[in-house]
Coordinates of C-alpha atoms and ligand atoms in Angstrom, one line a residue:
M25 CA 60.4 64.4 118.5
T26 CA 57.5 65.7 120.6
K27 CA 57.7 69.4 121.1
R28 CA 57.9 70.6 124.7
L29 CA 56.0 73.8 124.4
G30 CA 56.7 76.8 126.7
E31 CA 54.3 79.0 128.8
P32 CA 52.7 81.9 127.0
P33 CA 52.9 85.3 128.7
A34 CA 50.1 86.2 131.1
E35 CA 47.2 88.0 129.3
G36 CA 47.8 91.2 131.3
D37 CA 51.5 91.4 130.3
L38 CA 50.7 91.5 126.5
D39 CA 50.8 94.8 124.6
R40 CA 47.4 96.0 123.6
A41 CA 48.0 95.2 119.9
E42 CA 48.8 91.6 120.8
R43 CA 45.2 91.3 122.0
F44 CA 43.5 93.2 119.2
N45 CA 40.9 91.5 117.1
K46 CA 41.1 91.7 113.3
I47 CA 38.9 94.8 113.0
Q48 CA 41.0 96.7 115.6
M49 CA 44.2 95.7 113.9
Q50 CA 43.0 96.7 110.4
G51 CA 41.9 100.1 111.8
I52 CA 45.4 100.8 113.2
Q53 CA 47.1 99.5 110.1
L54 CA 45.0 101.8 107.8
W55 CA 45.6 104.8 110.0
Q56 CA 49.3 104.1 110.1
L57 CA 49.5 103.3 106.3
I58 CA 47.8 106.6 105.4
H59 CA 50.4 108.6 107.5
T60 CA 53.3 106.6 106.2
V61 CA 52.4 107.1 102.5
Q62 CA 51.9 110.8 103.2
N63 CA 55.3 111.0 105.0
A64 CA 57.0 109.3 102.1
Y65 CA 55.4 111.5 99.5
E66 CA 55.9 114.8 101.3
N67 CA 59.4 114.3 102.7
V68 CA 61.3 111.9 100.4
P69 CA 61.9 113.2 96.9
F70 CA 62.5 109.7 95.7
Y71 CA 59.0 108.6 96.6
R72 CA 57.4 111.8 95.3
K73 CA 59.0 111.1 91.9
K74 CA 58.2 107.4 92.0
F75 CA 54.5 107.9 92.9
D76 CA 54.1 110.7 90.4
E77 CA 55.5 108.4 87.7
A78 CA 53.2 105.7 88.7
G79 CA 50.3 108.1 88.7
V80 CA 49.4 107.7 92.4
S81 CA 49.3 110.1 95.3
P82 CA 48.5 109.7 99.0
K83 CA 44.8 110.5 98.2
D84 CA 44.6 107.1 96.5
C85 CA 45.2 105.3 99.8
R86 CA 41.9 105.1 101.7
A87 CA 41.6 101.4 102.4
L88 CA 44.2 98.8 103.2
E89 CA 43.8 97.0 99.9
H90 CA 44.7 100.3 98.1
I91 CA 48.3 99.6 99.0
T92 CA 48.6 97.5 95.8
R93 CA 48.2 100.8 93.8
F94 CA 51.6 101.9 95.0
P95 CA 54.9 100.8 93.5
F96 CA 57.4 98.5 95.2
T97 CA 60.7 99.7 96.7
T98 CA 63.8 97.6 96.1
K99 CA 67.2 97.2 97.5
D100 CA 68.6 98.9 94.3
D101 CA 66.4 102.0 95.2
L102 CA 68.2 102.1 98.6
R103 CA 71.6 101.8 96.9
D104 CA 70.8 104.4 94.3
N105 CA 69.8 106.9 97.1
Y106 CA 72.8 106.2 99.3
P107 CA 73.7 107.7 101.7
L108 CA 70.8 109.9 102.9
G109 CA 68.3 110.0 100.0
M110 CA 65.7 107.7 101.6
F111 CA 65.4 109.7 104.8
A112 CA 62.3 111.7 105.6
V113 CA 63.7 113.8 108.4
P114 CA 66.5 116.3 108.7
R115 CA 69.8 114.7 109.7
A116 CA 69.8 116.3 113.1
E117 CA 66.6 114.3 114.0
L118 CA 68.3 111.0 113.3
R119 CA 69.4 109.3 116.5
R120 CA 71.1 106.3 114.9
I121 CA 72.1 104.9 111.5
H122 CA 72.7 101.2 110.8
A123 CA 74.1 99.6 107.7
S124 CA 73.9 96.3 105.9
S125 CA 76.8 95.5 103.7
G126 CA 75.1 93.0 101.4
T127 CA 77.1 91.0 98.9
T128 CA 78.0 93.8 96.4
G129 CA 79.9 95.9 98.8
Q130 CA 77.7 99.0 98.3
P131 CA 76.1 99.5 101.8
T132 CA 72.5 100.3 102.4
L133 CA 71.6 102.5 105.4
S134 CA 68.8 102.5 107.8
G135 CA 68.0 105.5 109.9
Y136 CA 66.0 106.0 113.1
T137 CA 64.4 108.9 114.9
K138 CA 64.0 108.7 118.7
K139 CA 60.5 107.5 118.2
D140 CA 61.6 104.8 115.7
L141 CA 64.2 103.5 118.3
D142 CA 61.5 103.5 120.9
T143 CA 59.2 101.4 118.7
W144 CA 62.0 99.0 117.9
A145 CA 62.8 98.5 121.6
L146 CA 59.1 97.9 122.3
L147 CA 58.9 95.3 119.5
M148 CA 62.0 93.6 120.6
A149 CA 60.8 93.5 124.2
R150 CA 57.5 92.0 122.9
S151 CA 59.5 89.5 120.9
I152 CA 61.6 88.4 123.8
R153 CA 58.5 88.0 126.0
A154 CA 56.8 86.0 123.2
A155 CA 59.8 83.7 123.1
G156 CA 59.5 83.0 126.8
G157 CA 61.8 85.7 128.3
R158 CA 60.6 87.5 131.4
P159 CA 61.6 90.6 133.4
G160 CA 64.4 89.7 135.8
M161 CA 66.0 87.1 133.5
T162 CA 69.5 87.4 132.1
V163 CA 69.9 87.6 128.3
H164 CA 73.2 86.7 126.6
V165 CA 73.3 88.6 123.3
A166 CA 75.8 87.0 120.9
Y167 CA 74.5 88.8 117.8
G168 CA 77.2 91.2 116.6
Y169 CA 77.1 94.7 117.9
G170 CA 77.9 97.5 115.5
L171 CA 76.4 98.5 112.2
F172 CA 74.6 95.1 112.1
T173 CA 71.2 95.5 113.7
G174 CA 71.3 92.2 115.6
G175 CA 73.3 93.2 118.7
L176 CA 71.9 96.6 119.5
G177 CA 68.3 95.6 118.5
A178 CA 68.4 92.7 120.9
H179 CA 70.1 94.8 123.6
Y180 CA 67.6 97.6 123.9
G181 CA 64.7 95.2 123.7
A182 CA 66.0 93.1 126.6
E183 CA 66.6 96.2 128.7
R184 CA 63.2 97.5 127.9
L185 CA 61.6 94.2 129.1
G186 CA 63.5 94.5 132.3
C187 CA 66.2 91.9 131.8
T188 CA 69.9 91.9 132.6
V189 CA 71.9 92.0 129.4
I190 CA 75.3 90.4 128.7
P191 CA 76.4 92.2 125.5
A192 CA 78.8 89.5 124.4
S193 CA 78.6 90.3 120.6
G194 CA 80.1 87.7 118.2
G195 CA 83.4 86.0 118.5
M196 CA 85.8 85.0 121.4
T197 CA 83.9 81.7 121.6
G198 CA 85.8 80.3 124.6
R199 CA 85.1 83.4 126.6
Q200 CA 81.4 83.4 125.7
V201 CA 81.0 79.9 127.0
R202 CA 82.8 80.8 130.3
L203 CA 80.4 83.8 130.7
I204 CA 77.4 81.5 130.1
R205 CA 78.7 79.1 132.7
D206 CA 79.4 81.8 135.2
L207 CA 76.5 84.2 134.7
R208 CA 73.8 81.6 134.1
P209 CA 71.6 83.5 131.5
E210 CA 68.2 82.0 130.9
V211 CA 68.0 83.5 127.3
I212 CA 70.5 83.4 124.5
M213 CA 70.1 85.4 121.2
V214 CA 72.4 84.3 118.5
T215 CA 72.5 83.0 114.9
P216 CA 71.8 79.3 114.7
S217 CA 75.1 78.6 113.1
Y218 CA 77.1 80.4 115.8
M219 CA 75.0 78.6 118.4
L220 CA 76.5 75.4 117.0
A221 CA 80.0 76.8 117.4
L222 CA 79.2 77.7 121.0
L223 CA 77.9 74.2 121.6
D224 CA 81.0 72.6 120.2
E225 CA 83.0 74.9 122.5
C226 CA 80.8 73.7 125.4
D227 CA 81.8 70.1 124.5
R228 CA 85.5 71.1 124.4
Q229 CA 85.2 72.6 127.9
G230 CA 83.5 69.5 129.1
F231 CA 80.4 71.5 129.9
D232 CA 77.0 69.8 129.3
A233 CA 74.7 72.7 128.1
R234 CA 71.7 70.6 129.2
Q235 CA 72.8 71.0 132.8
G236 CA 73.2 74.8 132.3
S237 CA 70.9 77.7 132.8
L238 CA 69.6 78.4 129.3
R239 CA 65.8 78.0 128.8
V240 CA 65.2 80.0 125.6
G241 CA 67.2 80.6 122.4
M242 CA 66.1 83.2 119.9
F243 CA 67.7 82.3 116.6
G244 CA 67.6 84.3 113.4
A245 CA 69.4 86.5 110.9
E246 CA 69.9 83.5 108.6
P247 CA 67.7 80.6 107.4
W248 CA 67.5 77.4 109.5
T249 CA 65.3 74.4 109.6
E250 CA 63.1 72.2 111.8
E251 CA 65.9 69.7 111.8
M252 CA 68.3 72.3 113.2
R253 CA 65.7 73.2 115.9
A254 CA 65.6 69.5 116.9
E255 CA 69.4 69.3 116.9
I256 CA 69.8 72.5 119.1
E257 CA 67.0 71.6 121.5
E258 CA 68.4 68.1 121.9
R259 CA 71.9 69.4 122.8
T260 CA 70.7 72.2 125.1
G261 CA 67.3 71.4 126.5
L262 CA 66.2 74.9 125.7
H263 CA 63.2 76.2 123.6
A264 CA 64.6 77.2 120.2
V265 CA 62.4 79.8 118.5
D266 CA 62.8 81.8 115.3
I267 CA 63.2 85.6 115.1
Y268 CA 63.0 87.5 111.8
G269 CA 63.9 91.0 110.7
L270 CA 65.9 93.0 108.3
S271 CA 67.8 96.2 108.7
E272 CA 66.0 98.1 105.9
V273 CA 62.6 97.9 107.6
M274 CA 64.0 98.1 111.2
G275 CA 66.1 95.2 112.3
P276 CA 65.3 92.0 114.4
G277 CA 61.8 92.0 115.8
V278 CA 59.6 92.3 112.7
A279 CA 58.3 88.8 113.4
Q280 CA 58.8 86.4 116.3
E281 CA 57.8 82.8 116.9
C282 CA 55.8 82.4 120.0
V283 CA 57.1 79.7 122.4
E284 CA 53.6 78.3 123.2
T285 CA 53.0 77.3 119.6
K286 CA 56.3 77.1 117.8
D287 CA 54.5 77.2 114.6
G288 CA 56.1 79.9 112.5
L289 CA 56.8 83.6 113.0
T290 CA 54.0 85.9 114.3
I291 CA 54.3 89.2 112.4
W292 CA 53.8 92.3 114.5
E293 CA 51.2 93.6 112.2
D294 CA 50.6 96.8 114.1
Y295 CA 53.9 98.0 112.7
F296 CA 54.4 95.9 109.5
Y297 CA 52.0 95.2 106.7
P298 CA 53.0 92.0 104.9
E299 CA 52.2 90.9 101.3
I300 CA 53.4 87.9 99.3
I301 CA 54.1 88.4 95.6
D302 CA 55.2 86.3 92.7
P303 CA 58.9 87.2 92.5
V304 CA 58.8 87.2 88.7
S305 CA 55.5 88.9 87.8
G306 CA 55.1 91.0 91.0
E307 CA 51.5 89.8 91.2
V308 CA 50.1 89.7 94.8
L309 CA 49.4 86.1 95.9
P310 CA 46.7 85.0 98.4
D311 CA 47.6 84.0 101.9
G312 CA 49.0 80.5 102.0
E313 CA 50.8 80.7 98.7
R314 CA 54.6 80.8 98.7
G315 CA 56.4 83.7 97.2
E316 CA 58.5 86.8 98.0
L317 CA 57.7 88.7 101.2
V318 CA 57.0 92.4 100.7
L319 CA 56.8 94.6 103.8
T320 CA 55.6 98.1 104.5
A321 CA 57.0 99.6 107.6
L322 CA 54.0 101.3 109.3
G323 CA 54.6 104.5 111.2
R324 CA 58.3 104.7 110.7
E325 CA 59.4 108.4 110.8
A326 CA 63.0 108.5 109.6
M327 CA 62.8 106.1 106.7
P328 CA 59.3 105.2 105.5
L329 CA 59.5 102.1 103.3
I330 CA 56.5 101.4 101.1
R331 CA 56.2 97.8 99.8
Y332 CA 59.8 96.8 100.3
R333 CA 60.8 93.7 98.4
T334 CA 62.7 91.6 100.9
R335 CA 63.7 88.8 98.5
D336 CA 62.9 86.4 101.3
L337 CA 60.7 83.4 100.3
T338 CA 57.9 82.3 102.6
R339 CA 54.1 82.2 102.9
L340 CA 51.6 83.9 105.1
L341 CA 49.6 81.8 107.6
P342 CA 46.5 82.6 109.7
P343 CA 47.0 83.9 113.3
T344 CA 47.4 81.4 116.1
A345 CA 49.1 82.7 119.3
R346 CA 48.0 86.3 118.8
P347 CA 44.4 86.8 117.4
A348 CA 45.1 89.5 114.8
C349 CA 48.7 88.9 113.8
R350 CA 49.2 86.6 110.8
R351 CA 52.2 84.3 110.8
M352 CA 54.9 83.7 108.2
D353 CA 56.4 80.3 107.6
R354 CA 60.1 79.8 108.1
I355 CA 62.1 81.5 105.4
T356 CA 63.2 78.8 103.0
G357 CA 65.8 81.1 101.5
R358 CA 66.5 84.3 99.7
S359 CA 65.9 84.5 96.0
D360 CA 69.6 85.4 95.7
D361 CA 70.7 82.4 97.7
M362 CA 69.0 80.0 95.3
I363 CA 71.4 77.8 93.3
V364 CA 70.1 76.8 89.9
L365 CA 71.9 73.5 89.2
R366 CA 71.3 72.1 85.7
G367 CA 67.8 73.7 85.7
V368 CA 66.9 72.6 89.3
N369 CA 66.5 75.1 92.1
V370 CA 68.4 74.2 95.2
F371 CA 68.3 76.1 98.5
P372 CA 70.8 75.5 101.3
T373 CA 67.9 74.9 103.7
Q374 CA 66.9 71.8 101.7
I375 CA 70.4 70.4 102.1
E376 CA 70.4 71.2 105.8
E377 CA 67.1 69.4 106.2
L378 CA 68.4 66.3 104.5
L379 CA 71.9 66.1 106.0
L380 CA 70.6 66.4 109.6
R381 CA 68.6 63.2 109.0
V382 CA 71.7 61.2 108.1
P383 CA 73.3 59.5 111.0
G384 CA 77.0 60.5 111.5
L385 CA 76.7 64.0 109.9
A386 CA 77.0 67.2 111.9
A387 CA 75.2 70.5 111.1
H388 CA 78.3 72.3 109.9
F389 CA 78.2 72.5 106.1
Q390 CA 78.9 74.6 103.1
L391 CA 77.9 74.3 99.4
V392 CA 80.7 74.7 96.9
L393 CA 79.8 75.4 93.4
G394 CA 82.4 74.4 90.9
K395 CA 82.8 73.3 87.3
R396 CA 83.5 69.9 85.8
G397 CA 84.1 70.5 82.1
R398 CA 81.3 72.8 81.0
Q399 CA 78.9 71.6 83.6
D400 CA 78.3 73.2 87.0
E401 CA 78.9 70.8 89.9
L402 CA 77.7 71.2 93.5
T403 CA 79.7 69.7 96.3
V404 CA 78.2 69.5 99.8
H405 CA 81.1 69.9 102.2
V406 CA 79.9 68.6 105.6
E407 CA 81.5 67.6 108.8
A408 CA 81.2 64.2 110.4
R409 CA 80.1 64.0 114.1
P410 CA 83.0 63.3 116.3
D411 CA 81.9 59.7 117.0
A412 CA 81.5 58.7 113.3
D413 CA 84.2 56.4 112.1
Q414 CA 85.6 56.1 108.5
A415 CA 83.0 53.5 107.5
R416 CA 80.1 55.6 108.8
R417 CA 81.5 58.7 107.1
A418 CA 81.6 56.9 103.8
A419 CA 78.1 55.5 104.2
A420 CA 76.8 58.9 105.2
A421 CA 78.3 60.5 102.0
S422 CA 76.4 58.1 99.8
E423 CA 73.2 58.3 101.9
L424 CA 73.2 62.1 101.6
A425 CA 73.9 62.1 97.8
A426 CA 71.0 59.6 97.4
A427 CA 68.7 61.6 99.5
V428 CA 69.5 64.8 97.5
L429 CA 68.9 63.0 94.2
S430 CA 65.6 61.5 95.3
T431 CA 64.1 64.5 97.0
I432 CA 65.5 67.5 95.1
G433 CA 66.2 65.7 91.9
V434 CA 69.7 66.6 91.3
R435 CA 73.1 64.8 91.5
V436 CA 75.6 66.3 93.9
A437 CA 79.0 65.3 95.2
V438 CA 79.4 65.0 99.0
R439 CA 82.6 65.5 100.9
V440 CA 82.6 64.4 104.5
S441 CA 85.4 65.9 106.6
G442 CA 86.5 65.6 110.2
P443 CA 85.2 67.9 113.0
G444 CA 86.4 71.5 112.6
A445 CA 87.0 71.3 108.8
V446 CA 84.1 73.6 107.8
E447 CA 84.7 77.3 108.3
R448 CA 83.0 78.8 111.3
S449 CA 81.4 82.2 111.4
A450 CA 80.7 84.3 114.5
G451 CA 77.5 85.7 112.8
K452 CA 75.8 84.8 109.6
M453 CA 77.2 81.7 108.0
R454 CA 78.2 81.8 104.4
R455 CA 76.5 78.7 103.0
V456 CA 77.3 79.0 99.3
I457 CA 80.8 79.3 97.9
D458 CA 81.0 79.9 94.2
E459 CA 84.2 78.7 92.7
R460 CA 83.1 78.7 89.1
G461 CA 85.0 81.9 88.2
A462 CA 83.9 84.4 85.6
P463 CA 81.7 82.9 82.8
Ligands
DLL504 O1 69.7 89.9 110.0 C1 68.3 91.3 111.4 C2 68.2 90.2 112.4 C3 69.2 90.2 113.4 C4 67.2 89.3 112.4 C5 69.1 89.2 114.4 C6 67.1 88.3 113.4 C7 68.0 88.3 114.4 P1 70.1 92.0 108.0 O2 71.5 91.9 108.2 O3 69.6 93.2 107.2 O4 69.2 92.0 109.3 O5 69.6 90.7 107.2 C8 68.3 90.5 106.8 O6 68.5 88.1 107.0 O7 66.3 89.6 104.7 C9 66.7 87.4 105.7 O8 67.2 87.0 104.4 C10 67.7 87.0 106.7 N1 67.0 86.6 108.0 C11 66.8 87.3 109.1 N2 66.1 86.6 110.0 C12 65.9 85.4 109.4 C13 65.3 84.2 109.9 C14 69.2 90.9 110.2 N3 64.7 84.1 111.1 C15 68.1 89.2 106.1 N4 65.2 83.2 109.0 C16 66.7 88.9 105.8 C17 65.8 83.2 107.8 C18 66.5 85.4 108.2 N5 66.4 84.3 107.4

C-alpha cells in the first residue's frame, strides 16, 4: 500500500530542540546528564549505595559516553524501593504519583514534581503536533485515565497544544463511537487493539469511519505492526502513527513517530538518552543493532532514573524528521512477552504480521500456551472476518499454520472462531495466555 504521508509542522512551530543540530543536542544532553546523576547520588540513598558499590561518583560523568560507567537500574530496583524509595524530593514536592501494575501484582510508582509535569505536557504537546495534531483540533482520548499514564499524559499534552480534549478513557465502547460521531474529533489517542474494538462498534452502528472526522490516530502502549497500521488506515482513512513511553521514565511521549515520514519513533533526545544493550551480557551495542532499550531520563526532578532497562526490544536508527533526534524502530516485543516454543523464540507481533496477510482473518487474536503430553503447544486463537465463510476459515487456518512454520520455524495449532470470540480489552490487550499450569 502506498503511504499517504501527512504535513509536517511549520518550522516556526517546532520546539527549539526539534531544530537542534547534533552538537547542540549533545551539549544539552551532557548538561542534563551531569545534573541528573548528581541529583540521583545526592538525594536517592539507593543510587548513592549503588554508585558507591560500583566505584563511581558524579565526578566520573564529564562526557556523554561516560554514562556507560554507571550501573543499570531495573524494574526490580523500583519494586525493592517501593513505595517512596526512588524519589529525590520530599513528598510535599510531589504533585502526582502514577503506578504501573505489571504482571506480578507488586506495583511500581512514578512520581512527578510540578516541573516534571510541565516537561511531560510539553513533550506530549510536541508529540501530538509531530503526529499531525494542531491547535484548535479536537482530541478524543481513549487511553485509560487513572494510575495508568496514558489518559492523563495525553490529556495535558493536548490541552497544552491548544486542543479541545474529550476525556473518554477506556470502555463504554458504544458511547465512545457516539461521541466520535457527534463531536467530530480530528485526533484519536488509543491502544491499537482498542481502536479495532471501536471500529467493530462503528460497523455495528452502521457508521463508516472513513466518512467521519478522524485524521490522525496516535497508537501505542502495546506492540503493533505495519500490517496493523495498514488495516487501521484502510478502515478509517486516518494517519496511524506510533507513540511510545513507559510510566517509569515518564509516560507516553518519550518517542513519537512523525507523520511526514512514518518511519519509526523519533526519540525526544533532549529529555531521554537512549542506549541499546545485549539483554544477556549487558554490553552496549552500536546504533542499528537490535537489543534491549535502556533509557536515562534527563532532567527529571522527582525520580531520576539512570540507565533504566526497559526490557523493550528495538534498535536505534539515524535521525530523519528531526535533525538531532535519533529514531527507534517499532518495538518487536518485550523480553518478558517472548515465548520460547521448543527452542524457538516467538513474539506476538510476528504472529500478528503473518495473520493479517491471510485473507479472511481479522486482527483480533490471542496466543494460548498449553501442553500436549510433555510438549508445549501454542494455539493461535484468531477471529474470522465477518464475510469469511466456513471454507475460507478452514483454508485460512492452514495458510496461517503454514506461514508460521515457514517464517518462524515452529509448528502451531490455529483455531479460527467467529467474530466476537476473542476477548476484547479497553486498554492493553493480553496477547499471551499461559495455560500450562505449574511445572
Ligand atoms: O504504556 C505509556 C503509554 C501510554 C505509551 C499511551 C503510549 C501510549 P506503561 O503502562 O508503563 O506505560 O507500559 C510501558 O508498554 O515498556 C512497552 O513494553 C509498552 N509500549 C508502550 N508504547 C509502546 C509502543 C505506557 N508504541 C510499556 N509499541 C513499554 C510497543 C509499547 N510497546
